[in-house]
């Protein structure tokens, strides 16, 4: 029963475009804000939604899962958290970059998206600081703390490596 309710919640967070958002109840928690249709879809939440639907035993051909995968395929961008963020919420897009790469790398690993992995690796390596850490200039999600940003960056790189080296790991998707 709990998994059925969880799946229903995830499905309530999906828009007609196939993308997902964080919460239908807490509108302010949705990083991409809202429009006349409700909360906007964005990359990190769509990736999380894909992972949730997979863990809830949805097959890849399930219409909701397929729509989310299609949305992410059309929107994927290694340089920023995808979605239609209004100008006032661009700082929220920027502040969730390393979380986005981590969630996207999980989906890329599960779906075998080698091109996504290559793009994420290239962008992450470009953002690495001289001392070896990563740091986000945007502060809202606390990714300005190198402990947080570096943890997400290293986990993203590890997932991408498993795709590029064709070395499946037991890490959960």
Tab-separated table of C-alpha atoms in Angstrom:
chain	number	residue	atom	x	y	z
A	1	UNK	CA	0.000	0.000	0.000
A	2	UNK	CA	2.803	2.452	0.775
A	3	UNK	CA	4.408	1.896	-2.636
A	4	UNK	CA	1.062	2.384	-4.392
A	5	UNK	CA	0.644	5.712	-2.577
A	6	UNK	CA	4.239	6.659	-3.411
A	7	UNK	CA	3.671	5.956	-7.099
A	8	UNK	CA	0.459	8.016	-7.027
A	9	UNK	CA	2.391	10.925	-5.493
A	10	UNK	CA	5.145	10.765	-8.128
A	11	UNK	CA	2.534	10.632	-10.884
A	12	UNK	CA	0.778	13.719	-9.419
A	13	UNK	CA	4.079	15.554	-9.818
A	14	UNK	CA	4.132	14.976	-13.590
A	15	UNK	CA	2.991	17.589	-16.111
A	16	UNK	CA	1.531	17.077	-19.569
A	17	UNK	CA	4.991	17.685	-21.082
A	18	UNK	CA	6.235	14.513	-19.347
A	19	UNK	CA	8.525	16.385	-16.964
A	20	UNK	CA	8.170	16.361	-13.207
A	21	UNK	CA	8.272	18.911	-10.411
A	22	UNK	CA	8.949	18.627	-6.674
A	23	UNK	CA	5.560	18.979	-5.001
A	24	UNK	CA	1.947	19.754	-5.893
A	25	UNK	CA	1.330	20.858	-2.281
A	26	UNK	CA	4.336	23.091	-1.535
A	27	UNK	CA	4.483	25.308	-4.603
A	28	UNK	CA	7.393	27.378	-3.297
A	29	UNK	CA	9.565	24.261	-3.115
A	30	UNK	CA	9.482	23.835	-6.900
A	31	UNK	CA	12.750	25.290	-8.180
A	32	UNK	CA	11.342	26.269	-11.612
A	33	UNK	CA	8.365	28.094	-10.128
A	34	UNK	CA	4.847	27.887	-11.537
A	35	UNK	CA	2.846	29.040	-14.511
A	36	UNK	CA	-0.903	29.060	-15.258
A	37	UNK	CA	-0.904	25.226	-15.428
A	38	UNK	CA	0.837	24.821	-12.055
A	39	UNK	CA	4.417	23.938	-11.086
A	40	UNK	CA	6.875	23.842	-13.999
A	41	UNK	CA	8.815	20.710	-14.946
A	42	UNK	CA	12.568	20.754	-14.497
A	43	UNK	CA	15.527	18.463	-14.977
A	44	UNK	CA	16.556	17.360	-11.508
A	45	UNK	CA	13.002	16.506	-10.477
A	46	UNK	CA	12.316	14.724	-13.748
A	47	UNK	CA	15.458	12.643	-13.233
A	48	UNK	CA	14.362	11.905	-9.663
A	49	UNK	CA	10.888	10.999	-10.921
A	50	UNK	CA	12.352	8.588	-13.470
A	51	UNK	CA	14.425	6.937	-10.751
A	52	UNK	CA	11.381	6.707	-8.472
A	53	UNK	CA	9.171	5.177	-11.164
A	54	UNK	CA	11.882	2.643	-11.983
A	55	UNK	CA	12.185	1.695	-8.316
A	56	UNK	CA	8.411	1.398	-8.159
A	57	UNK	CA	8.671	-1.320	-10.837
A	58	UNK	CA	7.388	0.729	-13.780
A	59	UNK	CA	8.635	-0.774	-17.074
A	60	UNK	CA	10.427	1.489	-19.545
A	61	UNK	CA	7.433	1.310	-21.893
A	62	UNK	CA	5.051	2.613	-19.202
A	63	UNK	CA	3.519	5.794	-20.707
A	64	UNK	CA	4.341	8.026	-17.717
A	65	UNK	CA	7.922	6.772	-17.476
A	66	UNK	CA	8.410	6.977	-21.243
A	67	UNK	CA	7.094	10.564	-21.231
A	68	UNK	CA	9.531	11.548	-18.465
A	69	UNK	CA	12.443	9.931	-20.321
A	70	UNK	CA	11.417	11.744	-23.503
A	71	UNK	CA	11.213	15.093	-21.648
A	72	UNK	CA	14.666	14.618	-20.163
A	73	UNK	CA	16.078	13.520	-23.522
A	74	UNK	CA	14.790	16.681	-25.179
A	75	UNK	CA	15.868	18.966	-22.326
A	76	UNK	CA	19.189	17.390	-21.252
A	77	UNK	CA	21.929	19.963	-20.711
A	78	UNK	CA	25.183	19.213	-18.919
A	79	UNK	CA	25.753	22.909	-18.201
A	80	UNK	CA	22.573	23.648	-16.231
A	81	UNK	CA	19.528	22.116	-14.580
A	82	UNK	CA	17.076	21.979	-17.531
A	83	UNK	CA	13.594	23.428	-17.566
A	84	UNK	CA	11.680	26.619	-18.231
A	85	UNK	CA	12.904	28.630	-15.256
A	86	UNK	CA	11.597	32.203	-15.250
A	87	UNK	CA	14.198	34.949	-14.931
A	88	UNK	CA	13.418	35.374	-11.214
A	89	UNK	CA	14.187	31.706	-10.544
A	90	UNK	CA	17.467	31.445	-12.475
A	91	UNK	CA	19.345	31.562	-9.181
A	92	UNK	CA	17.404	28.443	-8.125
A	93	UNK	CA	18.440	26.699	-11.348
A	94	UNK	CA	22.056	27.643	-10.722
A	95	UNK	CA	22.000	26.646	-7.057
A	96	UNK	CA	20.889	23.079	-7.869
A	97	UNK	CA	23.536	22.328	-10.509
A	98	UNK	CA	25.540	19.649	-8.697
A	99	UNK	CA	22.399	17.906	-7.467
A	100	UNK	CA	21.191	17.938	-11.092
A	101	UNK	CA	24.400	16.282	-12.318
A	102	UNK	CA	24.137	13.581	-9.652
A	103	UNK	CA	20.520	12.773	-10.452
A	104	UNK	CA	21.128	12.941	-14.232
A	105	UNK	CA	24.141	10.638	-13.915
A	106	UNK	CA	21.949	8.053	-12.175
A	107	UNK	CA	19.439	8.153	-15.020
A	108	UNK	CA	22.205	8.096	-17.645
A	109	UNK	CA	23.653	5.012	-15.978
A	110	UNK	CA	20.343	3.203	-15.886
A	111	UNK	CA	19.431	4.085	-19.474
A	112	UNK	CA	22.962	3.670	-20.860
A	113	UNK	CA	23.175	7.279	-22.060
A	114	UNK	CA	26.894	7.409	-22.898
A	115	UNK	CA	26.627	10.862	-24.522
A	116	UNK	CA	25.101	12.264	-21.331
A	117	UNK	CA	27.917	10.759	-19.274
A	118	UNK	CA	30.561	12.249	-21.571
A	119	UNK	CA	28.934	15.690	-21.432
A	120	UNK	CA	28.597	15.593	-17.642
A	121	UNK	CA	32.245	14.573	-17.197
A	122	UNK	CA	33.478	17.329	-19.490
A	123	UNK	CA	31.433	20.016	-17.750
A	124	UNK	CA	32.251	18.823	-14.240
A	125	UNK	CA	35.973	18.742	-14.971
A	126	UNK	CA	35.729	22.279	-16.377
A	127	UNK	CA	34.199	23.426	-13.081
A	128	UNK	CA	36.751	21.800	-10.788
A	129	UNK	CA	38.634	24.277	-8.601
A	130	UNK	CA	42.437	24.436	-8.530
A	131	UNK	CA	42.480	22.768	-5.101
A	132	UNK	CA	40.548	19.788	-6.519
A	133	UNK	CA	37.176	20.719	-5.041
A	134	UNK	CA	33.954	21.937	-6.602
A	135	UNK	CA	31.974	24.951	-5.440
A	136	UNK	CA	28.822	26.581	-6.734
A	137	UNK	CA	28.702	30.390	-6.683
A	138	UNK	CA	24.928	30.139	-6.078
A	139	UNK	CA	24.098	29.628	-2.400
A	140	UNK	CA	20.424	28.627	-2.029
A	141	UNK	CA	21.005	24.846	-2.074
A	142	UNK	CA	24.239	25.169	-0.073
A	143	UNK	CA	26.277	23.945	-3.029
A	144	UNK	CA	28.610	26.864	-2.328
A	145	UNK	CA	29.967	24.586	0.407
A	146	UNK	CA	32.716	22.506	-1.226
A	147	UNK	CA	31.804	19.521	0.954
A	148	UNK	CA	28.366	19.414	-0.651
A	149	UNK	CA	29.317	20.330	-4.227
A	150	UNK	CA	32.390	18.084	-4.254
A	151	UNK	CA	30.403	15.137	-2.923
A	152	UNK	CA	27.800	15.499	-5.675
A	153	UNK	CA	30.476	16.076	-8.342
A	154	UNK	CA	32.506	13.018	-7.337
A	155	UNK	CA	29.422	10.819	-7.151
A	156	UNK	CA	28.372	12.075	-10.606
A	157	UNK	CA	31.815	11.349	-12.011
A	158	UNK	CA	31.787	7.866	-10.484
A	159	UNK	CA	28.447	7.082	-12.086
A	160	UNK	CA	29.607	8.486	-15.425
A	161	UNK	CA	32.781	6.396	-15.202
A	162	UNK	CA	30.731	3.232	-14.782
A	163	UNK	CA	28.908	4.103	-18.036
A	164	UNK	CA	32.002	5.084	-20.002
A	165	UNK	CA	34.063	2.120	-18.799
A	166	UNK	CA	31.104	-0.285	-19.200
A	167	UNK	CA	31.631	-1.447	-15.630
A	168	UNK	CA	28.246	-2.063	-14.045
A	169	UNK	CA	28.254	-1.412	-10.328
A	170	UNK	CA	25.829	-2.529	-7.652
A	171	UNK	CA	25.029	1.122	-6.861
A	172	UNK	CA	21.290	1.785	-6.801
A	173	UNK	CA	19.834	3.763	-9.674
